Each structure stands twice: as C-alpha cells, then as structure tokens.
Amino acid sequence: MKQKNLFTISFFLIFYLFGFFPPLGVRGLFAQNPLPIWVNDDFSNPQSGFSNQKGQDTDYEYKEGKYVITKRSNDGSYGWTNKTIFTNFDKEYVFEAEFKLVNHTQDDIAHGFVMLAENKKTYFFEIKPRKAQFQLKYYQGKWEDVSNAVVDSSIIKKGANEINKMQVQIKNDKMIVKINNKQIYEGEKLKSLISNYGFFSGNNHIVEIDNFKFYQDNKINVIPNAPEKLEKINLGEKINTKYAETSPYITPDGKTLYYSIQNSPENTGGDKDGDEIWYCESNDNGETWQPRKNAGKPLNNTDPNSVISSTPDNNTMLVANRYNADGSPAGGGFSMTNRTAQGWEVPKSLDMEDFVSKSYNEFCLSADRKVIIMAVLRDECIGGKDLFVSFNLNGDKWSKPKHMGNIINTKEAETSPFLAADGVSLYFSTPGLPGYGSNDIFVSRRLDDTWINWSEPQNLGKGINSEAWDAYFTLPASGKYAYMASTENGTEGSLDIIRVKLVEAVKPKPVVLISGKVFNSKTKEPMSASITYNALKAGKELGVATSSPTDGSYKIVLPAGEFYGFLAQKNNFISVSENIDVTKITAYKEITRD
C-alpha cells in the first residue's frame, strides 16, 4: 500500500513538473513561436494577392506551388511585388518565408522581403547568398543602409537551388532577423510602417519563394451566421474583359448594372483613356444579363469616368468628376445628370463646401438624395483615405465633409462606400481591420441621425471575402444578389465583376420598392412630375422623385415599418396625394401604385 502511494505521488510530481512547468527544452520549443498563424500562403492559389503577371523586365508567377520572380535586367534595379496584410503594430508579429536562388549571372545578387512605410519609404531585407551577406536598407529617393553585415558562411547557404529561410520578428521596440533559424540582426523596430509586405529580386536572376507565413494574434469580427461558403459567379465575357472592371453599381430595381473598364481598346478614347462607363441590362432581376454597352458621351470623356449612384427610378445619376458645358473634363469632384427624352444630359457639377481631397475619391448617394458618403484623403484623416459625410443644403449645394468617426475609419485606407437602400447599412472595404485578404468588405449600421455614430464594423465572412482584394460591394433594394469587384478567378488575373447570392445575415434591413406611372387624368397620357414622399408619423419630408419624361414611370425605395404619404405635383395641374402603410412588412416587397 505504501509503494502504491509513493508511485501515485511520484506520478503526480512528474505530471506537475512537465504539465505545468515544462523543462527548458520543452519550454524553448513552445516559446520559439507562440503566435498563431495569421496568413499561411503556400502559393498554390494564384488569387492570394501577390502580382501574377509577366512584364517587360520582371515576371511574377505562381508556378507549381512556388512564387517565382524572374528579373531579367542587370541594371541594378529591383523587381518587387507586395500585398496588404492586416497588422496590429501595437502587438508582436512575425513573418517568414523560404527563398531559393534558381540561377544567377554574378555574385552581387540579392533577394528577400520588402516592407513599405509612410512617406514613400521602402525597406529591403536582403539575402546575398553568394557573399554570405545580409543587408537591411531602404529607398526614399536614394538608397540608405540600416545594416550591412557579413554573416557566418555556415548560416547562409550559397549554392544555386539552396533554400534560405528568413524570419523577421517585431516585439516591443525590437526587431530581430533570423536566417535559417540563426539570429543575424537585432535593432530598433522600424517606424511608420504600413500593412504592406512582399518580395523582391534584383540583378538578372530567378528566385523561388515558398511557405510564406505571417504570425499575429488577431480575431476577425465576423457578422453572426455568415456562411463559410457562398456561390460566387463571374458574370462572364458579356460583361468582363481581360482588363480591370471596377466601380460596379447596381440600380435599386436590380435591372441595370453600371461599371467602369480600365484601359480597354474598346473604350472610345482607346488605351490611353483610362476608365470609361459601361452598362448592361437584365430583364429577370439579375439572373441573366445582356451584353455590355458603352455609355458613350456625354458621360464618358478623357477623365476617369464612373457611376457613383442613381436614384431608384434610374432617372438621375451621380457620377465621378466634374464636366464642362461641352462635356469635357473640369477636374475632380462629382456631378449630377438627369435622363431626358434624348438621353443623359451633360452632368452638372455639385457645389460642396470645402471639398478637398489629396487622392482618388469614391462616393455614394443615399436613396433619398439627401446624403453623400465619400472616401477621400483630407487633413482630418487618421491614416489613409477615410469616410466622410456631406448633407444636401438645397438643390446643388452640399455641406462641408464631416469625418464619420474612428469606429469605421482606421489607420489604413477605407474605400468604395455603399449605403444600402435602408439608409442605415453601410458597406465598405478596408485593409485596416482583421480580415481574410488584402482588402475585405465590412458592414456597419448607423445608430442615429448624426451620421458619426456607427456600430462596430463586421466582416461579411469567408463566403464573400477571399484571400484576394475585394471591394466595390453593391446590391439592389431586394438584397437578393450582391455585385462586387474581385481578383478571385478574374479574367487573366484582372479585376472582374462577380455576383453573390446573399443570405439573410448579410442583407440590409428590408425596404419597399414602390413604382408606377404618373398620368394626366384627362388625356391618360404619361407625364413628368415631382413626387414628394413623407414619413407621416414624424411629419418629416424624406425626399423627392421625378417621373420619367418619356413614359411617366417613377420608383421610390422606402424602409419598411413606417406609414408614408405621397404628393405628385406639376405646374398648372392639381396635385394628387396618397398614403401607404408598410408598418407590418418584414421582408422586401414591391408595390405598384399609379
């Protein structure tokens, strides 16, 4: 009995010592890399975010489970590529990869990691295998060395087809670089870095990269019940080309899809014309689409052109940039255009107080035409482009852009805002929040009428976001399908327009699409008129729609759960008013009311 007790105590002590206080060898094993893997890229997926194209001087290819950079020139320049990876710079992180020198023509060759910092500073972590050398330097108009150290030749493998593993660890205020698990550099943490990482190759040689891993303890705030997988359908060659398709916008009725194509020979200005507006139409609410058509003049000119938003009736559109009276470019900003019996009129510039932006701008217009949300770069920004809001004052005048707060704005760039028809759900893309790829799409809900109080952004999940760059999320009033631009399965690796069938978890709040025609009561002929709609309980005017001058049709999108009044008006006619009760509607519905 005493022997049994002694065995029990001994077993407990061994379990205690090894289970709770592992010996040094075991602790060292666990402490070597205690962080979870945030990104794990074995380069089997060509859509993981790094460049995948051949150039005049450098090729970047996903090839047989490796990432291969082929630098052909011998002029001392570097060929490099990078992608955005969400990084919390206040926390420890580690990144590593394996580099294999395939062939070379001289001893002074270099390859390795590249990191970007603010003020156009680019850091290079260089392995020079033939010289058994590691060098850390940056380029900012000229080259500057941070460290230039000859490494023990037993650490760096010199021969062709040898693999050298490089690891960079940033913890507290220190940065440690290891090659083949041996520390070869320790210095201060680099300052003003941005979440951008990649690889480079220099001076006429080929390097293969494999097993890129990024370690950090982050958590993605995914919208509840978001599915792991959704069917993403590339809209095909009727709509997409081998050139980049960007800025999709689907009209609220789901029948017209506007988007831009970059540098296509089919653009009216040819390759040098940049972005032009194209569109396609559907007769079955997005199930099938007719072949694309160029929007032509006056919407397209030699500026980059894109559709920002349209009214529910598709009779008024907000478009990017300003236009002169003859349709020629008049600089940055945005303009409004109305449909006439002859087609779209020349867009007229909108007057926004103190509109200043130092970057390419993106906008969206609320369904009631009273609010514009924009992604712009201004002095008030906390990082890259931020989201701002402007309110309609009267007609063509708009208020000074107002920063929308630090809940939805991050230290990185926010892009492609889209305000759903409910006027509450804001979708946008950013690399500044934990996600699955270089840019992910998030949704945030407006909490009050100040437009600066928002719910914490939620990631739309793996069903929508990929390892690649995802942005320009847009959806019709029904919320049945979402349309977006993505490099995932893009034509020859370019941005394409894809369609995703949504589940309830991702949809905005339900709305009602009210449509019909305005008639002359005597002649029964359709006519153009203004239609004012109000929230009767609150006694508040919500917006004004205009019926078509050709067939008298109108469309209005209203959030469900309210009691509304309508008033159709035209000079020299007696106005007609009607009420409609949608307080009990809990899902998207279409109502016809002439």
Coordinates of C-alpha atoms in Angstrom, one line a residue:
M1 CA 0.0 0.0 0.0
K2 CA 2.9 2.4 0.8
Q3 CA 4.5 1.6 -2.5
K4 CA 1.3 2.5 -4.4
N5 CA 1.0 5.8 -2.6
L6 CA 4.7 6.5 -3.4
F7 CA 4.0 5.8 -7.1
T8 CA 1.0 8.0 -7.1
I9 CA 2.9 10.9 -5.6
S10 CA 5.8 10.4 -7.9
F11 CA 3.5 10.3 -11.0
F12 CA 1.8 13.4 -9.7
L13 CA 5.1 15.3 -9.3
I14 CA 6.2 14.3 -12.8
F15 CA 2.8 15.3 -14.3
Y16 CA 3.0 18.6 -12.3
L17 CA 6.6 19.4 -13.4
F18 CA 6.0 18.5 -17.1
G19 CA 2.4 19.6 -17.4
F20 CA 2.7 23.0 -15.7
F21 CA 6.4 23.7 -15.7
P22 CA 7.9 22.0 -18.8
P23 CA 11.7 21.5 -18.7
L24 CA 13.8 24.1 -20.5
G25 CA 14.0 22.1 -23.7
V26 CA 10.2 21.8 -23.9
R27 CA 9.6 25.4 -22.9
G28 CA 12.0 26.5 -25.6
L29 CA 10.1 24.5 -28.2
F30 CA 6.8 26.1 -27.3
A31 CA 8.3 29.6 -26.9
Q32 CA 10.0 29.6 -30.2
N33 CA 6.9 30.8 -32.0
P34 CA 3.9 31.3 -29.6
L35 CA 1.8 33.3 -32.0
P36 CA -1.0 31.8 -34.1
I37 CA -0.6 31.9 -37.9
W38 CA -2.5 34.9 -39.4
V39 CA -1.5 34.2 -43.0
N40 CA -0.3 30.9 -44.4
D41 CA 0.5 31.1 -48.2
D42 CA 2.0 28.0 -49.9
F43 CA 1.4 29.7 -53.3
S44 CA -1.0 27.1 -54.5
N45 CA -3.7 29.7 -55.0
P46 CA -2.8 32.3 -57.7
Q47 CA -5.5 34.6 -56.2
S48 CA -3.8 35.0 -52.9
G49 CA -3.0 38.6 -53.6
F50 CA 0.5 38.9 -55.0
S51 CA 1.1 40.0 -58.5
N52 CA 0.7 37.3 -61.1
Q53 CA 1.8 38.7 -64.4
K54 CA 4.7 38.9 -66.9
G55 CA 6.4 42.3 -67.5
Q56 CA 8.9 43.7 -69.8
D57 CA 11.7 43.4 -67.3
T58 CA 10.3 41.2 -64.5
D59 CA 7.9 38.2 -64.3
Y60 CA 5.9 37.4 -61.2
E61 CA 4.3 33.9 -61.4
Y62 CA 2.6 31.4 -59.2
K63 CA 4.3 28.2 -60.5
E64 CA 4.0 24.7 -59.3
G65 CA 3.3 25.7 -55.7
K66 CA 6.0 28.3 -55.6
Y67 CA 6.1 32.1 -56.2
V68 CA 8.7 32.9 -58.8
I69 CA 10.3 36.3 -59.5
T70 CA 12.3 36.4 -62.7
K71 CA 14.4 39.6 -63.0
R72 CA 16.0 39.8 -66.5
S73 CA 17.9 43.1 -66.5
N74 CA 21.3 43.7 -65.0
D75 CA 21.0 47.4 -64.3
G76 CA 20.9 47.3 -60.5
S77 CA 17.2 47.8 -60.3
Y78 CA 14.9 45.6 -58.2
G79 CA 11.7 43.8 -59.3
W80 CA 9.3 43.6 -56.4
T81 CA 5.7 42.9 -55.5
N82 CA 3.6 43.3 -52.3
K83 CA 0.2 43.0 -50.8
T84 CA -1.6 44.4 -47.8
I85 CA -1.9 42.2 -44.7
F86 CA -3.8 43.5 -41.7
T87 CA -1.2 44.2 -38.9
N88 CA -1.8 45.5 -35.4
F89 CA 1.5 47.4 -34.9
D90 CA 1.0 47.6 -31.2
K91 CA 1.3 43.8 -30.9
E92 CA 4.0 41.3 -31.6
Y93 CA 4.2 39.8 -35.1
V94 CA 6.5 37.5 -37.1
F95 CA 6.7 36.8 -40.8
E96 CA 8.9 34.3 -42.6
A97 CA 9.5 32.7 -46.0
E98 CA 11.8 30.4 -47.8
F99 CA 13.9 31.8 -50.7
K100 CA 15.7 29.6 -53.3
L101 CA 18.2 31.0 -55.7
V102 CA 17.4 29.2 -59.0
N103 CA 20.1 30.8 -61.2
H104 CA 22.3 33.8 -61.4
T105 CA 24.9 35.6 -63.5
Q106 CA 27.0 37.3 -60.9
D107 CA 28.0 37.3 -57.3
D108 CA 26.3 40.5 -56.2
I109 CA 22.7 39.3 -56.3
A110 CA 20.1 40.0 -53.7
H111 CA 16.5 38.9 -52.9
G112 CA 14.3 38.9 -49.8
F113 CA 11.5 40.7 -48.1
V114 CA 10.2 44.2 -48.9
M115 CA 8.1 46.4 -46.5
L116 CA 6.5 49.7 -47.1
A117 CA 6.4 52.7 -44.8
E118 CA 4.9 56.1 -44.9
N119 CA 6.4 59.0 -46.9
K120 CA 7.3 56.6 -49.8
K121 CA 10.0 54.8 -47.8
T122 CA 10.6 51.2 -48.9
Y123 CA 12.6 48.8 -46.7
F124 CA 14.5 45.8 -48.2
F125 CA 15.6 42.8 -46.2
E126 CA 18.3 41.4 -48.4
I127 CA 19.9 38.0 -48.6
K128 CA 23.1 37.9 -50.7
P129 CA 23.8 34.2 -50.8
R130 CA 26.9 34.4 -53.0
K131 CA 28.6 36.7 -50.5
A132 CA 27.0 35.2 -47.3
Q133 CA 25.7 38.7 -46.5
F134 CA 22.6 40.2 -45.0
Q135 CA 21.7 43.8 -45.6
L136 CA 18.8 46.0 -44.4
K137 CA 18.4 49.2 -46.3
Y138 CA 15.6 51.5 -47.6
Y139 CA 14.9 53.6 -50.6
Q140 CA 13.4 57.1 -50.4
G141 CA 14.7 58.9 -53.4
K142 CA 18.1 57.5 -52.7
W143 CA 19.5 54.3 -51.0
E144 CA 20.3 54.4 -47.3
D145 CA 21.8 51.5 -45.3
V146 CA 20.3 50.5 -41.9
S147 CA 22.6 47.4 -41.5
N148 CA 25.2 45.8 -43.7
A149 CA 26.6 42.7 -42.0
V150 CA 28.7 39.8 -43.3
V151 CA 27.1 36.6 -41.9
D152 CA 28.9 33.5 -40.9
S153 CA 29.2 31.4 -44.1
S154 CA 27.8 28.4 -42.3
I155 CA 24.5 30.2 -41.8
I156 CA 23.6 31.4 -45.4
K157 CA 23.6 28.6 -48.0
K158 CA 25.5 29.9 -51.1
G159 CA 24.8 27.5 -53.9
A160 CA 22.1 27.6 -56.6
N161 CA 18.9 25.7 -55.6
E162 CA 19.8 26.0 -51.9
I163 CA 17.0 27.2 -49.7
N164 CA 17.5 30.0 -47.2
K165 CA 14.7 30.7 -44.7
M166 CA 14.4 34.3 -43.4
Q167 CA 12.3 35.3 -40.4
V168 CA 11.6 38.8 -39.1
Q169 CA 10.2 39.2 -35.6
I170 CA 8.9 42.6 -34.2
K171 CA 8.3 42.7 -30.5
N172 CA 8.0 45.7 -28.2
D173 CA 10.6 48.1 -29.6
K174 CA 12.9 45.5 -31.1
M175 CA 13.3 43.8 -34.5
I176 CA 15.1 40.5 -34.8
V177 CA 16.1 38.9 -38.2
K178 CA 16.9 35.2 -38.4
I179 CA 18.3 33.3 -41.3
N180 CA 18.0 29.5 -41.2
N181 CA 16.9 29.8 -37.5
K182 CA 20.1 31.7 -36.6
Q183 CA 19.8 35.3 -35.4
I184 CA 21.9 37.6 -37.6
Y185 CA 20.4 41.0 -36.8
E186 CA 18.8 42.9 -33.9
G187 CA 17.8 46.5 -34.0
E188 CA 15.1 49.0 -33.3
K189 CA 11.6 48.4 -34.6
L190 CA 11.1 50.2 -37.9
K191 CA 8.9 53.3 -37.7
S192 CA 5.8 54.4 -39.6
L193 CA 5.3 51.0 -41.3
I194 CA 2.1 50.3 -43.2
S195 CA 0.4 46.9 -43.6
N196 CA 2.2 46.0 -46.8
Y197 CA 4.6 43.1 -47.3
G198 CA 6.2 41.5 -50.3
F199 CA 9.2 40.0 -52.0
F200 CA 11.9 41.3 -54.4
S201 CA 14.6 40.1 -56.7
G202 CA 17.5 42.0 -58.3
N203 CA 20.1 41.8 -61.0
N204 CA 19.3 39.2 -63.5
H205 CA 18.4 36.1 -61.5
I206 CA 15.4 33.9 -60.6
V207 CA 14.3 33.4 -57.1
E208 CA 11.6 31.0 -55.8
I209 CA 9.6 31.8 -52.7
D210 CA 7.7 29.3 -50.7
N211 CA 5.9 28.8 -47.3
F212 CA 5.2 32.5 -46.6
K213 CA 3.7 32.7 -43.1
F214 CA 2.6 35.7 -41.0
Y215 CA 2.1 35.2 -37.3
Q216 CA 0.0 37.5 -35.1
D217 CA -2.8 37.1 -32.5
N218 CA -5.8 38.7 -34.2
K219 CA -9.5 38.0 -34.3
I220 CA -11.9 38.7 -37.2
N221 CA -15.2 40.2 -36.1
V222 CA -17.4 38.2 -38.5
I223 CA -21.1 39.1 -38.8
P224 CA -23.2 36.4 -37.0
N225 CA -24.4 33.5 -39.0
A226 CA -22.3 34.4 -42.0
P227 CA -21.8 31.3 -44.2
E228 CA -18.4 29.9 -44.8
K229 CA -19.1 29.4 -48.5
L230 CA -21.3 31.3 -51.0
E231 CA -21.5 30.7 -54.7
K232 CA -19.6 33.4 -56.5
I233 CA -20.4 33.7 -60.1
N234 CA -18.2 35.6 -62.6
L235 CA -20.6 37.5 -64.9
G236 CA -18.6 36.2 -67.9
E237 CA -17.4 37.6 -71.1
K238 CA -20.6 39.5 -71.9
I239 CA -19.5 41.9 -69.1
N240 CA -15.9 41.2 -68.1
T241 CA -12.7 41.5 -70.1
K242 CA -9.1 40.8 -69.6
Y243 CA -8.8 44.5 -68.5
A244 CA -9.8 45.6 -65.0
E245 CA -13.5 46.1 -64.3
T246 CA -14.1 48.4 -61.4
S247 CA -16.7 50.5 -59.6
P248 CA -19.8 48.4 -60.2
Y249 CA -23.1 49.9 -59.2
I250 CA -26.5 48.1 -59.5
T251 CA -29.6 50.2 -59.7
P252 CA -32.1 49.7 -56.8
D253 CA -34.5 47.7 -59.1
G254 CA -31.7 45.3 -60.0
K255 CA -32.2 45.8 -63.7
T256 CA -29.1 47.9 -64.8
L257 CA -25.5 47.3 -63.8
Y258 CA -23.1 50.2 -64.3
Y259 CA -19.3 49.7 -64.1
S260 CA -16.0 51.0 -65.4
I261 CA -13.4 49.3 -67.6
Q262 CA -9.8 50.5 -67.4
N263 CA -7.6 51.0 -70.5
S264 CA -9.7 48.8 -72.8
P265 CA -9.2 49.3 -76.6
E266 CA -13.0 49.2 -76.7
N267 CA -13.1 52.5 -74.8
T268 CA -13.9 55.4 -77.0
G269 CA -10.5 57.0 -76.2
G270 CA -8.5 53.8 -76.7
D271 CA -5.8 52.5 -74.3
K272 CA -4.9 56.0 -73.0
D273 CA -8.4 56.9 -72.0
G274 CA -8.4 55.2 -68.6
D275 CA -11.7 54.3 -67.0
E276 CA -15.0 54.5 -69.0
I277 CA -18.5 53.8 -68.0
W278 CA -20.2 50.7 -69.4
Y279 CA -23.5 49.1 -68.5
C280 CA -25.6 46.0 -69.1
E281 CA -29.3 45.3 -68.5
S282 CA -31.3 42.4 -67.1
N283 CA -34.9 41.5 -67.7
D284 CA -35.1 39.0 -64.8
N285 CA -33.7 40.9 -61.8
G286 CA -30.1 39.8 -62.3
E287 CA -30.4 36.2 -63.2
T288 CA -29.1 36.8 -66.8
W289 CA -27.5 39.8 -68.4
Q290 CA -27.4 41.3 -71.9
P291 CA -24.0 42.1 -73.5
R292 CA -22.3 45.2 -72.2
K293 CA -22.7 48.6 -73.9
N294 CA -20.5 51.7 -73.7
A295 CA -22.4 54.6 -72.1
G296 CA -20.9 57.0 -74.6
K297 CA -21.0 60.8 -74.5
P298 CA -21.5 62.9 -72.5
L299 CA -20.9 60.6 -69.6
N300 CA -17.5 59.4 -71.0
N301 CA -14.7 61.8 -71.7
T302 CA -10.9 61.7 -71.3
D303 CA -11.1 61.8 -67.5
P304 CA -11.6 58.5 -65.5
N305 CA -15.4 58.0 -65.6
S306 CA -17.6 56.1 -63.2
V307 CA -21.2 56.0 -61.9
I308 CA -21.4 56.6 -58.2
S309 CA -25.1 56.1 -57.5
S310 CA -28.5 56.5 -59.1
T311 CA -32.0 57.3 -57.8
P312 CA -34.4 54.3 -57.6
D313 CA -36.1 55.3 -60.8
N314 CA -32.7 55.4 -62.6
N315 CA -33.6 58.9 -64.0
T316 CA -30.9 60.7 -62.1
M317 CA -27.3 59.7 -61.5
L318 CA -24.3 60.9 -59.5
V319 CA -21.1 60.5 -61.5
A320 CA -17.4 61.0 -60.6
N321 CA -15.6 64.2 -61.5
R322 CA -16.8 67.5 -62.9
Y323 CA -17.8 68.4 -66.5
N324 CA -17.7 71.5 -68.6
A325 CA -20.8 72.5 -70.6
D326 CA -19.4 70.8 -73.7
G327 CA -18.8 67.5 -71.8
S328 CA -15.1 67.9 -71.5
P329 CA -13.3 67.3 -68.1
A330 CA -13.4 70.0 -65.5
G331 CA -11.4 68.4 -62.7
G332 CA -12.1 66.3 -59.6
G333 CA -15.3 66.2 -57.7
F334 CA -18.7 64.8 -58.7
S335 CA -21.7 65.8 -60.8
M336 CA -25.3 65.0 -61.3
T337 CA -27.0 64.1 -64.5
N338 CA -30.7 63.6 -65.5
R339 CA -32.2 61.4 -68.1
T340 CA -34.0 63.3 -70.8
A341 CA -36.1 62.1 -73.8
Q342 CA -32.8 62.3 -75.9
G343 CA -30.6 60.5 -73.3
W344 CA -28.4 61.7 -70.4
E345 CA -27.7 65.4 -70.2
V346 CA -24.2 66.8 -69.6
P347 CA -23.5 66.2 -65.9
K348 CA -23.6 69.4 -63.8
S349 CA -21.1 69.9 -61.0
L350 CA -22.3 69.8 -57.5
D351 CA -21.1 72.5 -55.1
M352 CA -19.7 71.1 -51.9
E353 CA -18.3 73.5 -49.3
D354 CA -14.5 73.0 -48.7
F355 CA -14.3 69.9 -50.8
V356 CA -10.6 69.0 -50.8
S357 CA -9.1 65.6 -51.4
K358 CA -5.5 64.5 -52.0
S359 CA -6.3 61.2 -53.6
Y360 CA -8.7 59.3 -55.9
N361 CA -12.2 59.8 -54.5
E362 CA -15.2 57.4 -54.2
F363 CA -18.7 58.4 -53.3
C364 CA -22.2 57.1 -52.8
L365 CA -25.6 58.8 -52.7
S366 CA -28.4 57.9 -50.3
A367 CA -31.7 56.7 -51.8
D368 CA -33.4 59.9 -50.7
R369 CA -30.7 62.1 -52.4
K370 CA -30.0 64.0 -49.2
V371 CA -26.7 62.4 -48.1
I372 CA -23.4 61.7 -49.8
I373 CA -20.8 59.4 -48.2
M374 CA -17.3 59.7 -49.6
A375 CA -13.9 58.1 -49.3
V376 CA -11.4 60.9 -49.5
L377 CA -7.9 61.9 -48.3
R378 CA -8.0 65.0 -46.2
D379 CA -6.1 66.5 -43.3
E380 CA -8.6 65.2 -40.8
C381 CA -7.9 61.6 -41.8
I382 CA -6.4 59.3 -39.2
G383 CA -4.4 57.2 -41.8
G384 CA -5.1 56.7 -45.5
K385 CA -8.5 57.7 -47.1
D386 CA -11.3 58.0 -44.5
L387 CA -15.1 58.0 -44.8
F388 CA -16.8 61.5 -44.7
V389 CA -20.4 62.5 -45.0
S390 CA -22.0 65.6 -46.6
F391 CA -25.6 66.8 -46.4
N392 CA -27.7 68.4 -49.1
L393 CA -28.4 72.0 -48.2
N394 CA -30.6 73.0 -51.1
G395 CA -30.5 71.8 -54.7
D396 CA -26.9 71.6 -55.9
K397 CA -25.3 72.8 -52.6
W398 CA -23.8 70.4 -50.1
S399 CA -22.3 70.9 -46.6
K400 CA -18.6 70.6 -45.7
P401 CA -17.4 66.9 -45.5
K402 CA -17.7 65.7 -41.9
H403 CA -15.4 62.9 -40.6
M404 CA -17.5 59.9 -39.8
G405 CA -15.5 58.9 -36.7
N406 CA -13.0 56.3 -35.6
I407 CA -15.3 53.4 -35.3
I408 CA -15.5 52.9 -39.0
N409 CA -12.3 54.7 -40.0
T410 CA -8.9 53.0 -39.5
K411 CA -5.2 53.8 -39.9
E412 CA -5.4 52.3 -43.3
A413 CA -7.5 53.4 -46.3
E414 CA -11.2 53.0 -46.4
T415 CA -12.6 52.6 -50.0
S416 CA -15.8 52.0 -52.0
P417 CA -18.5 53.0 -49.6
F418 CA -22.0 51.8 -50.4
L419 CA -25.1 52.9 -48.4
A420 CA -27.9 50.4 -48.8
A421 CA -31.4 51.4 -49.7
D422 CA -32.4 51.2 -46.0
G423 CA -30.3 54.3 -45.3
V424 CA -28.7 52.5 -42.3
S425 CA -26.4 49.7 -43.6
L426 CA -23.0 51.0 -44.8
Y427 CA -20.8 48.5 -46.7
F428 CA -17.2 49.5 -47.4
S429 CA -13.8 47.9 -48.0
T430 CA -10.6 48.3 -45.9
P431 CA -7.3 46.5 -45.0
G432 CA -7.4 48.3 -41.7
L433 CA -9.5 45.7 -39.8
P434 CA -8.7 42.0 -39.4
G435 CA -9.8 40.1 -42.5
Y436 CA -9.1 37.2 -44.8
G437 CA -7.3 39.1 -47.6
S438 CA -5.6 42.3 -48.6
N439 CA -8.9 44.2 -48.6
D440 CA -12.1 42.9 -47.1
I441 CA -15.7 44.1 -47.2
F442 CA -17.4 45.1 -43.9
V443 CA -20.8 46.4 -42.8
S444 CA -21.6 48.9 -40.2
R445 CA -25.1 50.2 -39.1
R446 CA -25.9 53.8 -38.5
L447 CA -27.1 54.3 -34.9
D448 CA -28.5 57.9 -35.1
D449 CA -29.1 60.9 -37.3
T450 CA -25.7 62.5 -36.6
W451 CA -24.0 60.1 -39.1
I452 CA -20.9 59.8 -36.9
N453 CA -22.2 57.1 -34.6
W454 CA -21.9 53.6 -36.1
S455 CA -21.9 50.0 -34.9
E456 CA -18.5 48.2 -34.8
P457 CA -17.8 47.1 -38.4
Q458 CA -18.4 43.4 -39.1
N459 CA -16.6 41.3 -41.7
L460 CA -19.0 39.7 -44.2
G461 CA -17.2 36.4 -43.8
K462 CA -15.4 33.9 -46.0
G463 CA -18.5 33.4 -48.2
I464 CA -17.9 36.9 -49.6
N465 CA -14.3 37.9 -48.8
S466 CA -11.3 36.0 -50.2
E467 CA -7.6 35.9 -49.9
A468 CA -7.5 38.5 -52.7
W469 CA -8.5 42.1 -53.0
D470 CA -12.3 42.6 -52.5
A471 CA -14.1 45.9 -52.8
Y472 CA -16.9 47.8 -54.6
F473 CA -19.8 46.0 -52.9
T474 CA -23.2 47.0 -54.3
L475 CA -26.7 45.5 -54.0
P476 CA -30.2 46.3 -55.2
A477 CA -33.1 47.1 -52.9
S478 CA -34.1 43.5 -52.7
G479 CA -30.8 42.4 -51.3
K480 CA -31.0 39.2 -53.3
Y481 CA -27.7 39.5 -55.1
A482 CA -24.6 41.5 -54.3
Y483 CA -22.2 42.6 -57.0
M484 CA -18.5 43.4 -56.4
A485 CA -15.1 43.6 -57.9
S486 CA -12.6 40.9 -57.1
T487 CA -9.4 39.4 -58.5
E488 CA -10.6 36.0 -57.4
N489 CA -10.9 33.9 -60.6
G490 CA -10.6 37.1 -62.6
T491 CA -10.0 37.0 -66.3
E492 CA -6.2 36.6 -66.8
G493 CA -5.9 37.6 -63.1
S494 CA -7.6 41.0 -63.5
L495 CA -10.4 42.6 -61.5
D496 CA -13.8 41.2 -62.7
I497 CA -17.4 41.8 -61.7
I498 CA -18.8 38.9 -59.8
R499 CA -22.3 38.2 -58.3
V500 CA -23.0 36.6 -55.0
K501 CA -26.4 35.3 -53.8
L502 CA -26.9 36.7 -50.3
V503 CA -28.2 35.1 -47.1
E504 CA -30.3 37.0 -44.6
A505 CA -27.3 37.5 -42.2
V506 CA -25.6 39.7 -44.7
K507 CA -28.6 41.6 -46.1
P508 CA -29.6 45.2 -45.1
K509 CA -32.9 45.9 -43.4
P510 CA -36.0 45.3 -45.5
V511 CA -37.3 48.0 -47.8
V512 CA -40.3 48.5 -50.1
L513 CA -39.9 49.4 -53.8
I514 CA -42.8 51.5 -54.8
S515 CA -43.2 52.0 -58.6
G516 CA -45.8 53.2 -61.0
K517 CA -46.6 55.9 -63.5
V518 CA -47.9 59.4 -63.4
F519 CA -50.8 60.2 -65.8
N520 CA -52.7 63.2 -67.0
S521 CA -56.1 62.3 -65.6
K522 CA -57.9 63.8 -68.6
T523 CA -55.8 62.6 -71.5
K524 CA -54.5 59.4 -69.8
E525 CA -51.1 60.3 -71.2
P526 CA -48.0 59.7 -69.1
M527 CA -46.2 62.8 -67.8
S528 CA -43.2 64.0 -65.9
A529 CA -43.9 65.3 -62.3
S530 CA -42.2 65.6 -59.0
I531 CA -43.3 63.2 -56.2
T532 CA -42.6 64.2 -52.6
Y533 CA -42.8 61.5 -50.0
N534 CA -43.1 61.9 -46.2
A535 CA -43.0 60.0 -43.0
L536 CA -46.4 60.8 -41.7
K537 CA -45.8 59.9 -38.0
A538 CA -42.7 62.0 -37.8
G539 CA -44.1 64.7 -40.1
K540 CA -40.8 64.7 -42.0
E541 CA -40.2 65.1 -45.7
L542 CA -37.9 62.2 -46.8
G543 CA -37.2 63.0 -50.4
V544 CA -38.4 63.9 -53.9
A545 CA -38.5 61.7 -57.0
T546 CA -39.1 62.7 -60.6
S547 CA -41.2 60.6 -63.0
S548 CA -39.7 59.8 -66.5
P549 CA -40.4 62.4 -69.2
T550 CA -40.9 59.5 -71.7
D551 CA -43.3 57.1 -70.0
G552 CA -44.2 58.8 -66.7
S553 CA -42.6 56.0 -64.6
Y554 CA -41.2 56.5 -61.2
K555 CA -39.6 54.4 -58.4
I556 CA -39.1 55.1 -54.8
V557 CA -37.4 52.9 -52.1
L558 CA -38.6 53.3 -48.5
P559 CA -37.6 51.4 -45.4
A560 CA -40.3 49.0 -44.1
G561 CA -42.1 49.6 -40.8
E562 CA -43.4 53.2 -41.5
F563 CA -46.6 55.0 -42.6
Y564 CA -45.9 57.2 -45.7
G565 CA -47.6 59.9 -47.7
F566 CA -47.0 60.8 -51.3
L567 CA -47.8 64.0 -53.2
A568 CA -47.5 64.3 -57.0
Q569 CA -47.0 67.9 -58.3
K570 CA -46.7 69.7 -61.6
N571 CA -47.2 73.3 -62.5
N572 CA -50.7 74.1 -63.9
F573 CA -52.1 70.7 -62.5
I574 CA -54.0 69.9 -59.4
S575 CA -51.8 67.9 -57.1
V576 CA -52.7 64.3 -56.0
S577 CA -51.8 62.8 -52.7
E578 CA -52.0 59.2 -51.4
N579 CA -50.9 57.3 -48.3
I580 CA -49.4 53.8 -47.9
D581 CA -49.0 51.7 -44.8
V582 CA -45.9 49.4 -44.7
T583 CA -45.6 49.1 -40.9
K584 CA -46.2 45.4 -40.9
I585 CA -43.9 44.4 -43.8
T586 CA -40.9 42.4 -42.6
A587 CA -39.3 41.4 -45.9
Y588 CA -38.5 43.1 -49.2
K589 CA -41.6 43.8 -51.2
E590 CA -42.6 45.6 -54.5
I591 CA -45.7 47.6 -54.7
T592 CA -47.3 49.2 -57.8
R593 CA -49.1 52.5 -57.3
D594 CA -50.0 54.7 -60.3

